[in-house]
Amino acid sequence: MQQRLRRTVAAVALAVAAVLGAGGWAAGTQQAVTGPPPGSAAWVADTTLGIRLPDPATAAPAEVAAFFAALPPARRDALAVRHPLVVGNLDGAPVPLRYRANALALAEERGHQLARAADPALTPRDRTAARERAERYRGLLDGGRQILAFDPRGRGQAAEVFGDLTAAPRTAVVVPGSDIDLLSFDRAADPYGTPAGMARALYEATGRGTAVVAWAGYTTPVGLGPDAATEDLARAGARRLDRLLDGLAVTTRPEAPATVFCHSYGSVVCGLAAPGPARASGLVVLGSPGMGVDSAADLDPRVPLWATARNGSDWIGNVPHVSVLGLGHGADPTGPGFGARPLPATGSHGHTGYFAPGTASLAAFAAVALGR
């Protein structure tokens, strides 16, 4: 008994030391954005069409899809114009309609931020933050980008599609890890460390034969600290990921559900979501601190699981794979006893280099995404 207690204390101490040694505990914690999209109350109360609109808080994506399928195009468009933040984030709504709604929502929110940036009643810091947001929204509006989701609440969330989501024979979803939000969704300085950069690289590596969704649709941890070492944000993210996958299943090809690529803390989100075969064709984890489960046997056995080898310069290798008193994310998915299928990582560097062109990991990701 004493020996077991000593091992437990040692494991906790090791986990804490690893976090502290990698940069220290981040101050404060993040509040997860949950629940229906902003504007849902006005949407539910809208009776202009003479029919009851599906409640975003309770309607399943299949119900949403059936509702829009019964509406003529003019009525769909009218709803997108009146309620862009709801329609743009409503899983199960027609994909082209969501793109249009999100473009409207981004333009509207950009106007709000520009007004804040010019408001002399705000502090200089708040005006600067408003200008940054407005510029971010402008960037998402440029060049015909296909924005599948946009939520300005908190640090902001977004999802972008590369390829033709409604026509592609196969679909993939990239789930990112810590420090990703609306402002860091797509960074030129670290192109393969962002969900948009990862998705773009995968789309090109498949010969543009797969539609890829860059999904920054949950509240991620910031820095290394309590949020990154625990599963609270991952649980909230898992529920949102489940709904996204349900929505894709009814708006794309149900016979070929998405392959989900889970980076870093995102692999905890994927492990807790544990999607079944109706939601996912496979799971791929990379740079993983663990999946919140003891082994692949704790996931749905009908959904293949691949684990990417960890390159020697990935700092995640210094994080102990333990789960003690709510701290840590459990067993190493790359370990021989975990039960995942191995993927190579030759040529990759660092924690965010697995999607870099020319790496063995990206070539393997493309093969998996194409169903090979």
mmCIF file of C-alpha atoms in Angstrom:
data_model
loop_
_atom_site.group_PDB
_atom_site.id
_atom_site.type_symbol
_atom_site.label_atom_id
_atom_site.label_comp_id
_atom_site.label_asym_id
_atom_site.label_seq_id
_atom_site.Cartn_x
_atom_site.Cartn_y
_atom_site.Cartn_z
ATOM 1 C CA MET A 1 0.000 0.000 0.000
ATOM 2 C CA GLN A 2 2.752 2.457 0.917
ATOM 3 C CA GLN A 3 4.675 1.547 -2.219
ATOM 4 C CA ARG A 4 1.603 2.228 -4.383
ATOM 5 C CA LEU A 5 1.095 5.586 -2.648
ATOM 6 C CA ARG A 6 4.721 6.525 -3.251
ATOM 7 C CA ARG A 7 4.338 5.676 -6.943
ATOM 8 C CA THR A 8 1.207 7.821 -7.166
ATOM 9 C CA VAL A 9 2.868 10.784 -5.467
ATOM 10 C CA ALA A 10 5.918 10.387 -7.695
ATOM 11 C CA ALA A 11 3.761 10.344 -10.829
ATOM 12 C CA VAL A 12 1.928 13.503 -9.778
ATOM 13 C CA ALA A 13 5.208 15.214 -8.953
ATOM 14 C CA LEU A 14 6.654 14.179 -12.309
ATOM 15 C CA ALA A 15 3.666 15.557 -14.201
ATOM 16 C CA VAL A 16 3.790 18.850 -12.324
ATOM 17 C CA ALA A 17 7.544 19.106 -12.835
ATOM 18 C CA ALA A 18 7.150 18.494 -16.557
ATOM 19 C CA VAL A 19 4.634 21.305 -16.903
ATOM 20 C CA LEU A 20 6.694 23.685 -14.793
ATOM 21 C CA GLY A 21 9.855 22.745 -16.611
ATOM 22 C CA ALA A 22 8.252 23.372 -19.987
ATOM 23 C CA GLY A 23 7.343 26.959 -19.192
ATOM 24 C CA GLY A 24 5.358 27.219 -15.980
ATOM 25 C CA TRP A 25 1.696 27.255 -15.140
ATOM 26 C CA ALA A 26 -0.376 29.677 -17.173
ATOM 27 C CA ALA A 27 -2.234 32.229 -15.096
ATOM 28 C CA GLY A 28 -5.955 31.556 -14.825
ATOM 29 C CA THR A 29 -8.125 29.132 -16.739
ATOM 30 C CA GLN A 30 -10.294 29.315 -19.836
ATOM 31 C CA GLN A 31 -14.082 29.298 -19.739
ATOM 32 C CA ALA A 32 -15.362 26.907 -22.401
ATOM 33 C CA VAL A 33 -17.800 28.322 -24.951
ATOM 34 C CA THR A 34 -20.723 25.915 -24.979
ATOM 35 C CA GLY A 35 -24.379 25.840 -25.920
ATOM 36 C CA PRO A 36 -26.183 27.053 -29.041
ATOM 37 C CA PRO A 37 -24.844 29.809 -31.337
ATOM 38 C CA PRO A 38 -25.261 33.482 -30.451
ATOM 39 C CA GLY A 39 -28.605 34.842 -31.601
ATOM 40 C CA SER A 40 -30.435 31.557 -30.960
ATOM 41 C CA ALA A 41 -33.132 33.189 -28.798
ATOM 42 C CA ALA A 42 -34.122 35.535 -31.633
ATOM 43 C CA TRP A 43 -34.046 32.624 -34.074
ATOM 44 C CA VAL A 44 -36.397 30.498 -31.956
ATOM 45 C CA ALA A 45 -38.768 33.441 -31.510
ATOM 46 C CA ASP A 46 -38.892 34.180 -35.270
ATOM 47 C CA THR A 47 -42.346 33.414 -36.684
ATOM 48 C CA THR A 48 -42.082 35.360 -39.952
ATOM 49 C CA LEU A 49 -42.192 32.185 -42.050
ATOM 50 C CA GLY A 50 -45.284 30.937 -40.236
ATOM 51 C CA ILE A 51 -43.467 27.792 -39.141
ATOM 52 C CA ARG A 52 -41.491 26.748 -36.079
ATOM 53 C CA LEU A 53 -37.727 26.905 -36.541
ATOM 54 C CA PRO A 54 -35.590 24.063 -35.118
ATOM 55 C CA ASP A 55 -34.157 24.926 -31.700
ATOM 56 C CA PRO A 56 -30.341 25.021 -32.039
ATOM 57 C CA ALA A 57 -30.041 23.846 -28.428
ATOM 58 C CA THR A 58 -31.990 20.626 -28.927
ATOM 59 C CA ALA A 59 -32.452 19.800 -32.630
ATOM 60 C CA ALA A 60 -30.149 17.098 -33.972
ATOM 61 C CA PRO A 61 -28.266 17.837 -37.218
ATOM 62 C CA ALA A 62 -30.493 15.341 -39.042
ATOM 63 C CA GLU A 63 -33.570 17.337 -37.957
ATOM 64 C CA VAL A 64 -31.919 20.560 -39.087
ATOM 65 C CA ALA A 65 -31.088 19.017 -42.479
ATOM 66 C CA ALA A 66 -34.697 17.831 -42.933
ATOM 67 C CA PHE A 67 -36.017 21.283 -42.017
ATOM 68 C CA PHE A 68 -33.913 23.093 -44.612
ATOM 69 C CA ALA A 69 -34.582 20.433 -47.250
ATOM 70 C CA ALA A 70 -38.303 21.253 -47.002
ATOM 71 C CA LEU A 71 -37.768 25.000 -47.524
ATOM 72 C CA PRO A 72 -37.589 26.706 -50.933
ATOM 73 C CA PRO A 73 -34.261 28.475 -51.612
ATOM 74 C CA ALA A 74 -35.693 31.968 -51.100
ATOM 75 C CA ARG A 75 -36.819 31.121 -47.574
ATOM 76 C CA ARG A 76 -33.461 29.572 -46.722
ATOM 77 C CA ASP A 77 -31.710 32.724 -47.901
ATOM 78 C CA ALA A 78 -34.075 34.923 -45.899
ATOM 79 C CA LEU A 79 -33.217 33.036 -42.718
ATOM 80 C CA ALA A 80 -29.484 33.340 -43.420
ATOM 81 C CA VAL A 81 -29.830 37.097 -43.849
ATOM 82 C CA ARG A 82 -31.890 37.575 -40.676
ATOM 83 C CA HIS A 83 -29.917 35.137 -38.498
ATOM 84 C CA PRO A 84 -26.414 34.746 -39.968
ATOM 85 C CA LEU A 85 -24.684 33.674 -36.736
ATOM 86 C CA VAL A 86 -27.250 30.928 -36.169
ATOM 87 C CA VAL A 87 -27.424 29.578 -39.717
ATOM 88 C CA GLY A 88 -23.659 29.796 -40.134
ATOM 89 C CA ASN A 89 -23.078 27.614 -37.072
ATOM 90 C CA LEU A 90 -26.023 25.259 -37.441
ATOM 91 C CA ASP A 91 -24.728 21.744 -38.047
ATOM 92 C CA GLY A 92 -26.983 20.048 -40.570
ATOM 93 C CA ALA A 93 -27.763 23.229 -42.502
ATOM 94 C CA PRO A 94 -26.798 23.183 -46.218
ATOM 95 C CA VAL A 95 -23.074 23.837 -46.599
ATOM 96 C CA PRO A 96 -23.317 26.633 -49.249
ATOM 97 C CA LEU A 97 -25.913 28.397 -47.088
ATOM 98 C CA ARG A 98 -23.555 28.268 -44.107
ATOM 99 C CA TYR A 99 -20.770 29.803 -46.182
ATOM 100 C CA ARG A 100 -23.053 32.683 -47.168
ATOM 101 C CA ALA A 101 -24.359 33.181 -43.621
ATOM 102 C CA ASN A 102 -20.863 33.282 -42.173
ATOM 103 C CA ALA A 103 -19.729 35.822 -44.747
ATOM 104 C CA LEU A 104 -22.648 38.021 -43.655
ATOM 105 C CA ALA A 105 -21.867 37.462 -39.966
ATOM 106 C CA LEU A 106 -18.171 38.260 -40.464
ATOM 107 C CA ALA A 107 -18.984 41.489 -42.291
ATOM 108 C CA GLU A 108 -21.434 42.509 -39.575
ATOM 109 C CA GLU A 109 -19.041 41.693 -36.736
ATOM 110 C CA ARG A 110 -16.225 43.496 -38.540
ATOM 111 C CA GLY A 111 -18.380 46.617 -38.609
ATOM 112 C CA HIS A 112 -18.956 46.305 -34.865
ATOM 113 C CA GLN A 113 -15.235 45.982 -34.184
ATOM 114 C CA LEU A 114 -14.353 48.947 -36.408
ATOM 115 C CA ALA A 115 -16.847 51.030 -34.461
ATOM 116 C CA ARG A 116 -15.243 49.919 -31.204
ATOM 117 C CA ALA A 117 -11.776 50.718 -32.550
ATOM 118 C CA ALA A 118 -12.905 54.312 -33.124
ATOM 119 C CA ASP A 119 -14.731 54.681 -29.798
ATOM 120 C CA PRO A 120 -12.892 57.247 -27.616
ATOM 121 C CA ALA A 121 -14.680 55.905 -24.524
ATOM 122 C CA LEU A 122 -12.706 52.659 -24.731
ATOM 123 C CA THR A 123 -9.182 52.212 -23.447
ATOM 124 C CA PRO A 124 -6.303 52.203 -25.958
ATOM 125 C CA ARG A 125 -5.840 48.503 -25.257
ATOM 126 C CA ASP A 126 -9.483 47.720 -26.046
ATOM 127 C CA ARG A 127 -9.362 49.798 -29.237
ATOM 128 C CA THR A 128 -6.230 47.927 -30.350
ATOM 129 C CA ALA A 129 -7.907 44.581 -29.645
ATOM 130 C CA ALA A 130 -10.920 45.703 -31.687
ATOM 131 C CA ARG A 131 -8.685 46.642 -34.631
ATOM 132 C CA GLU A 132 -7.028 43.211 -34.446
ATOM 133 C CA ARG A 133 -10.407 41.495 -34.484
ATOM 134 C CA ALA A 134 -11.622 43.613 -37.394
ATOM 135 C CA GLU A 135 -8.498 42.759 -39.385
ATOM 136 C CA ARG A 136 -8.932 39.060 -38.572
ATOM 137 C CA TYR A 137 -12.502 39.181 -39.838
ATOM 138 C CA ARG A 138 -11.390 40.977 -42.992
ATOM 139 C CA GLY A 139 -8.849 38.229 -43.649
ATOM 140 C CA LEU A 140 -11.525 35.550 -43.316
ATOM 141 C CA LEU A 141 -13.681 37.422 -45.814
ATOM 142 C CA ASP A 142 -10.941 37.705 -48.440
ATOM 143 C CA GLY A 143 -10.499 35.463 -51.464
ATOM 144 C CA GLY A 144 -13.725 33.504 -51.319
ATOM 145 C CA ARG A 145 -12.735 31.492 -48.237
ATOM 146 C CA GLN A 146 -15.243 28.805 -47.291
ATOM 147 C CA ILE A 147 -16.037 29.497 -43.636
ATOM 148 C CA LEU A 148 -18.147 26.684 -42.218
ATOM 149 C CA ALA A 149 -18.423 28.138 -38.712
ATOM 150 C CA PHE A 150 -17.778 31.501 -37.070
ATOM 151 C CA ASP A 151 -18.417 32.357 -33.425
ATOM 152 C CA PRO A 152 -17.059 35.645 -32.055
ATOM 153 C CA ARG A 153 -17.679 34.775 -28.402
ATOM 154 C CA GLY A 154 -14.708 34.532 -26.055
ATOM 155 C CA ARG A 155 -11.419 34.115 -27.937
ATOM 156 C CA GLY A 156 -13.429 33.281 -31.051
ATOM 157 C CA GLN A 157 -13.924 30.051 -32.993
ATOM 158 C CA ALA A 158 -13.965 29.187 -36.679
ATOM 159 C CA ALA A 159 -13.970 26.352 -39.178
ATOM 160 C CA GLU A 160 -12.771 26.554 -42.775
ATOM 161 C CA VAL A 161 -13.196 24.079 -45.630
ATOM 162 C CA PHE A 162 -10.600 23.304 -48.290
ATOM 163 C CA GLY A 163 -12.161 21.598 -51.297
ATOM 164 C CA ASP A 164 -15.752 20.817 -52.234
ATOM 165 C CA LEU A 165 -17.378 19.491 -49.075
ATOM 166 C CA THR A 166 -20.599 18.471 -50.797
ATOM 167 C CA ALA A 167 -19.018 16.642 -53.747
ATOM 168 C CA ALA A 168 -15.683 15.216 -52.534
ATOM 169 C CA PRO A 169 -15.691 11.424 -52.197
ATOM 170 C CA ARG A 170 -13.932 11.637 -48.831
ATOM 171 C CA THR A 171 -13.730 14.149 -45.996
ATOM 172 C CA ALA A 172 -11.176 14.871 -43.281
ATOM 173 C CA VAL A 173 -11.300 17.040 -40.160
ATOM 174 C CA VAL A 174 -8.297 18.586 -38.384
ATOM 175 C CA VAL A 175 -8.731 19.048 -34.610
ATOM 176 C CA PRO A 176 -6.040 21.351 -33.141
ATOM 177 C CA GLY A 177 -4.491 21.543 -29.697
ATOM 178 C CA SER A 178 -3.619 24.359 -27.309
ATOM 179 C CA ASP A 179 -3.322 28.080 -28.093
ATOM 180 C CA ILE A 180 -5.632 27.998 -31.124
ATOM 181 C CA ASP A 181 -8.463 30.488 -31.467
ATOM 182 C CA LEU A 182 -9.852 32.919 -34.027
ATOM 183 C CA LEU A 183 -6.709 35.078 -34.051
ATOM 184 C CA SER A 184 -4.274 32.142 -34.329
ATOM 185 C CA PHE A 185 -6.406 30.019 -36.666
ATOM 186 C CA ASP A 186 -4.109 30.706 -39.622
ATOM 187 C CA ARG A 187 -0.577 32.061 -39.043
ATOM 188 C CA ALA A 188 1.900 32.787 -41.824
ATOM 189 C CA ALA A 189 4.809 32.468 -39.377
ATOM 190 C CA ASP A 190 3.845 28.912 -38.371
ATOM 191 C CA PRO A 191 1.779 27.581 -41.295
ATOM 192 C CA TYR A 192 1.752 23.925 -40.287
ATOM 193 C CA GLY A 193 1.094 24.629 -36.614
ATOM 194 C CA THR A 194 -2.405 25.990 -37.245
ATOM 195 C CA PRO A 195 -5.564 24.098 -38.220
ATOM 196 C CA ALA A 196 -5.910 26.058 -41.465
ATOM 197 C CA GLY A 197 -2.298 25.360 -42.430
ATOM 198 C CA MET A 198 -2.587 21.677 -41.547
ATOM 199 C CA ALA A 199 -5.821 21.302 -43.493
ATOM 200 C CA ARG A 200 -4.450 23.151 -46.511
ATOM 201 C CA ALA A 201 -1.351 20.919 -46.554
ATOM 202 C CA LEU A 202 -3.448 17.748 -46.279
ATOM 203 C CA TYR A 203 -5.795 18.916 -49.029
ATOM 204 C CA GLU A 204 -2.859 19.493 -51.389
ATOM 205 C CA ALA A 205 -1.169 16.205 -50.387
ATOM 206 C CA THR A 206 -4.288 14.247 -51.375
ATOM 207 C CA GLY A 207 -4.147 15.809 -54.832
ATOM 208 C CA ARG A 208 -7.186 17.847 -53.812
ATOM 209 C CA GLY A 209 -9.126 14.598 -53.760
ATOM 210 C CA THR A 210 -10.427 15.082 -50.217
ATOM 211 C CA ALA A 211 -12.358 17.960 -48.668
ATOM 212 C CA VAL A 212 -10.635 18.979 -45.439
ATOM 213 C CA VAL A 213 -12.205 20.910 -42.572
ATOM 214 C CA ALA A 214 -9.898 23.014 -40.374
ATOM 215 C CA TRP A 215 -11.915 23.000 -37.152
ATOM 216 C CA ALA A 216 -11.139 25.459 -34.372
ATOM 217 C CA GLY A 217 -14.556 24.912 -32.867
ATOM 218 C CA TYR A 218 -13.794 24.487 -29.178
ATOM 219 C CA THR A 219 -12.107 26.505 -26.426
ATOM 220 C CA THR A 220 -8.486 25.355 -26.306
ATOM 221 C CA PRO A 221 -6.041 25.684 -23.392
ATOM 222 C CA VAL A 222 -3.697 28.662 -23.348
ATOM 223 C CA GLY A 223 -0.082 27.872 -22.536
ATOM 224 C CA LEU A 224 0.965 25.077 -20.218
ATOM 225 C CA GLY A 225 -1.066 24.934 -17.058
ATOM 226 C CA PRO A 226 -4.159 23.468 -15.411
ATOM 227 C CA ASP A 227 -6.263 23.566 -18.586
ATOM 228 C CA ALA A 228 -3.629 21.733 -20.636
ATOM 229 C CA ALA A 229 -3.053 19.141 -17.906
ATOM 230 C CA THR A 230 -6.732 18.360 -17.284
ATOM 231 C CA GLU A 231 -9.672 17.259 -19.409
ATOM 232 C CA ASP A 232 -12.337 19.880 -18.682
ATOM 233 C CA LEU A 233 -11.922 21.794 -21.946
ATOM 234 C CA ALA A 234 -11.517 18.530 -23.867
ATOM 235 C CA ARG A 235 -14.855 17.243 -22.566
ATOM 236 C CA ALA A 236 -16.601 20.389 -23.718
ATOM 237 C CA GLY A 237 -14.761 20.163 -27.035
ATOM 238 C CA ALA A 238 -15.706 16.502 -27.481
ATOM 239 C CA ARG A 239 -19.408 17.373 -27.382
ATOM 240 C CA ARG A 240 -18.903 20.042 -30.037
ATOM 241 C CA LEU A 241 -16.829 17.668 -32.178
ATOM 242 C CA ASP A 242 -19.560 15.031 -31.971
ATOM 243 C CA ARG A 243 -22.098 17.532 -33.273
ATOM 244 C CA LEU A 244 -19.804 18.657 -36.095
ATOM 245 C CA LEU A 245 -19.303 15.046 -37.213
ATOM 246 C CA ASP A 246 -23.048 14.381 -37.011
ATOM 247 C CA GLY A 247 -23.616 17.423 -39.204
ATOM 248 C CA LEU A 248 -21.033 16.313 -41.755
ATOM 249 C CA ALA A 249 -22.605 12.849 -41.860
ATOM 250 C CA VAL A 250 -25.917 14.287 -43.077
ATOM 251 C CA THR A 251 -24.555 17.012 -45.381
ATOM 252 C CA THR A 252 -21.732 15.109 -47.123
ATOM 253 C CA ARG A 253 -21.493 11.409 -47.977
ATOM 254 C CA PRO A 254 -22.875 9.251 -45.152
ATOM 255 C CA GLU A 255 -21.203 6.154 -46.599
ATOM 256 C CA ALA A 256 -17.775 7.771 -46.107
ATOM 257 C CA PRO A 257 -17.711 9.693 -42.798
ATOM 258 C CA ALA A 258 -14.772 11.932 -42.002
ATOM 259 C CA THR A 259 -11.281 10.833 -41.062
ATOM 260 C CA VAL A 260 -10.322 12.890 -38.003
ATOM 261 C CA PHE A 261 -6.755 14.135 -37.453
ATOM 262 C CA CYS A 262 -6.122 15.064 -33.835
ATOM 263 C CA HIS A 263 -3.076 17.155 -32.915
ATOM 264 C CA SER A 264 -1.674 17.519 -29.387
ATOM 265 C CA TYR A 265 -4.449 18.378 -26.872
ATOM 266 C CA GLY A 266 -6.864 17.782 -29.737
ATOM 267 C CA SER A 267 -6.145 14.070 -29.367
ATOM 268 C CA VAL A 268 -7.689 14.258 -25.875
ATOM 269 C CA VAL A 269 -10.788 15.800 -27.452
ATOM 270 C CA CYS A 270 -10.927 12.969 -29.994
ATOM 271 C CA GLY A 271 -10.373 10.294 -27.361
ATOM 272 C CA LEU A 272 -13.199 11.579 -25.188
ATOM 273 C CA ALA A 273 -15.487 11.954 -28.217
ATOM 274 C CA ALA A 274 -14.711 8.341 -29.225
ATOM 275 C CA PRO A 275 -16.757 8.590 -32.446
ATOM 276 C CA GLY A 276 -18.413 5.514 -33.881
ATOM 277 C CA PRO A 277 -18.411 4.402 -37.537
ATOM 278 C CA ALA A 278 -21.379 6.613 -38.443
ATOM 279 C CA ARG A 279 -19.340 9.663 -37.483
ATOM 280 C CA ALA A 280 -15.759 8.758 -38.413
ATOM 281 C CA SER A 281 -13.868 6.522 -40.836
ATOM 282 C CA GLY A 282 -10.769 6.674 -38.666
ATOM 283 C CA LEU A 283 -8.805 8.627 -36.070
ATOM 284 C CA VAL A 284 -5.199 9.793 -36.473
ATOM 285 C CA VAL A 285 -3.339 11.237 -33.478
ATOM 286 C CA LEU A 286 -0.070 13.169 -33.674
ATOM 287 C CA GLY A 287 2.032 14.962 -31.075
ATOM 288 C CA SER A 288 -0.293 13.397 -28.526
ATOM 289 C CA PRO A 289 -0.028 13.789 -24.728
ATOM 290 C CA GLY A 290 -2.532 10.929 -24.416
ATOM 291 C CA MET A 291 -6.161 10.442 -25.377
ATOM 292 C CA GLY A 292 -7.805 10.302 -21.970
ATOM 293 C CA VAL A 293 -8.155 6.512 -22.317
ATOM 294 C CA ASP A 294 -5.994 3.570 -21.269
ATOM 295 C CA SER A 295 -5.809 1.915 -24.680
ATOM 296 C CA ALA A 296 -7.384 1.697 -28.116
ATOM 297 C CA ALA A 297 -9.741 -0.891 -26.672
ATOM 298 C CA ASP A 298 -11.535 1.917 -24.831
ATOM 299 C CA LEU A 299 -12.503 3.490 -28.168
ATOM 300 C CA ASP A 300 -14.936 2.153 -30.743
ATOM 301 C CA PRO A 301 -13.168 -0.862 -32.312
ATOM 302 C CA ARG A 302 -14.970 -0.279 -35.626
ATOM 303 C CA VAL A 303 -13.093 3.010 -36.134
ATOM 304 C CA PRO A 304 -9.398 2.427 -36.963
ATOM 305 C CA LEU A 305 -6.900 4.363 -34.853
ATOM 306 C CA TRP A 306 -3.484 5.465 -36.117
ATOM 307 C CA ALA A 307 -0.755 7.001 -33.942
ATOM 308 C CA THR A 308 2.041 8.985 -35.555
ATOM 309 C CA ALA A 309 5.565 8.327 -34.339
ATOM 310 C CA ARG A 310 6.938 11.184 -32.252
ATOM 311 C CA ASN A 311 9.911 12.942 -33.803
ATOM 312 C CA GLY A 312 12.930 13.557 -31.603
ATOM 313 C CA SER A 313 12.463 17.332 -31.393
ATOM 314 C CA ASP A 314 8.824 17.254 -30.307
ATOM 315 C CA TRP A 315 8.696 18.598 -26.749
ATOM 316 C CA ILE A 316 5.533 16.583 -26.039
ATOM 317 C CA GLY A 317 7.871 13.628 -25.502
ATOM 318 C CA ASN A 318 8.890 15.215 -22.187
ATOM 319 C CA VAL A 319 5.340 15.094 -20.843
ATOM 320 C CA PRO A 320 4.767 11.962 -18.715
ATOM 321 C CA HIS A 321 1.917 9.772 -19.884
ATOM 322 C CA VAL A 322 0.080 9.455 -16.583
ATOM 323 C CA SER A 323 -3.417 10.160 -15.331
ATOM 324 C CA VAL A 324 -3.430 10.765 -11.593
ATOM 325 C CA LEU A 325 -5.955 12.748 -9.550
ATOM 326 C CA GLY A 326 -7.304 14.380 -12.719
ATOM 327 C CA LEU A 327 -3.870 15.427 -13.928
ATOM 328 C CA GLY A 328 -2.465 14.077 -17.212
ATOM 329 C CA HIS A 329 -4.028 12.300 -20.175
ATOM 330 C CA GLY A 330 -3.057 8.685 -19.746
ATOM 331 C CA ALA A 331 -1.189 6.152 -21.827
ATOM 332 C CA ASP A 332 1.001 6.996 -24.806
ATOM 333 C CA PRO A 333 -0.879 6.208 -28.050
ATOM 334 C CA THR A 334 2.461 5.481 -29.757
ATOM 335 C CA GLY A 335 3.333 2.843 -27.144
ATOM 336 C CA PRO A 336 3.434 -0.791 -28.289
ATOM 337 C CA GLY A 337 0.733 -1.848 -25.843
ATOM 338 C CA PHE A 338 -1.768 0.880 -26.678
ATOM 339 C CA GLY A 339 -3.110 -0.842 -29.779
ATOM 340 C CA ALA A 340 -2.923 1.928 -32.388
ATOM 341 C CA ARG A 341 -1.637 1.378 -35.917
ATOM 342 C CA PRO A 342 1.726 3.148 -36.362
ATOM 343 C CA LEU A 343 2.417 5.935 -38.856
ATOM 344 C CA PRO A 344 5.911 7.286 -39.672
ATOM 345 C CA ALA A 345 7.165 10.784 -38.885
ATOM 346 C CA THR A 346 10.438 10.826 -40.834
ATOM 347 C CA GLY A 347 11.386 14.338 -41.914
ATOM 348 C CA SER A 348 9.128 16.130 -39.439
ATOM 349 C CA HIS A 349 10.527 18.543 -36.872
ATOM 350 C CA GLY A 350 9.135 19.922 -33.647
ATOM 351 C CA HIS A 351 5.654 19.741 -32.230
ATOM 352 C CA THR A 352 3.962 21.366 -35.221
ATOM 353 C CA GLY A 353 5.920 19.922 -38.141
ATOM 354 C CA TYR A 354 3.978 16.753 -38.917
ATOM 355 C CA PHE A 355 1.965 18.319 -41.776
ATOM 356 C CA ALA A 356 5.002 19.896 -43.461
ATOM 357 C CA PRO A 357 5.320 19.005 -47.174
ATOM 358 C CA GLY A 358 7.895 16.318 -47.896
ATOM 359 C CA THR A 359 7.509 14.542 -44.563
ATOM 360 C CA ALA A 360 6.654 10.871 -44.280
ATOM 361 C CA SER A 361 3.922 11.822 -41.827
ATOM 362 C CA LEU A 362 2.060 14.039 -44.313
ATOM 363 C CA ALA A 363 2.339 11.351 -47.021
ATOM 364 C CA ALA A 364 0.871 8.829 -44.565
ATOM 365 C CA PHE A 365 -1.897 11.231 -43.547
ATOM 366 C CA ALA A 366 -2.860 11.684 -47.191
ATOM 367 C CA ALA A 367 -3.006 7.921 -47.739
ATOM 368 C CA VAL A 368 -5.244 7.464 -44.705
ATOM 369 C CA ALA A 369 -7.495 10.374 -45.716
ATOM 370 C CA LEU A 370 -7.906 8.823 -49.176
ATOM 371 C CA GLY A 371 -8.863 5.487 -47.639
ATOM 372 C CA ARG A 372 -5.746 3.669 -48.743
#
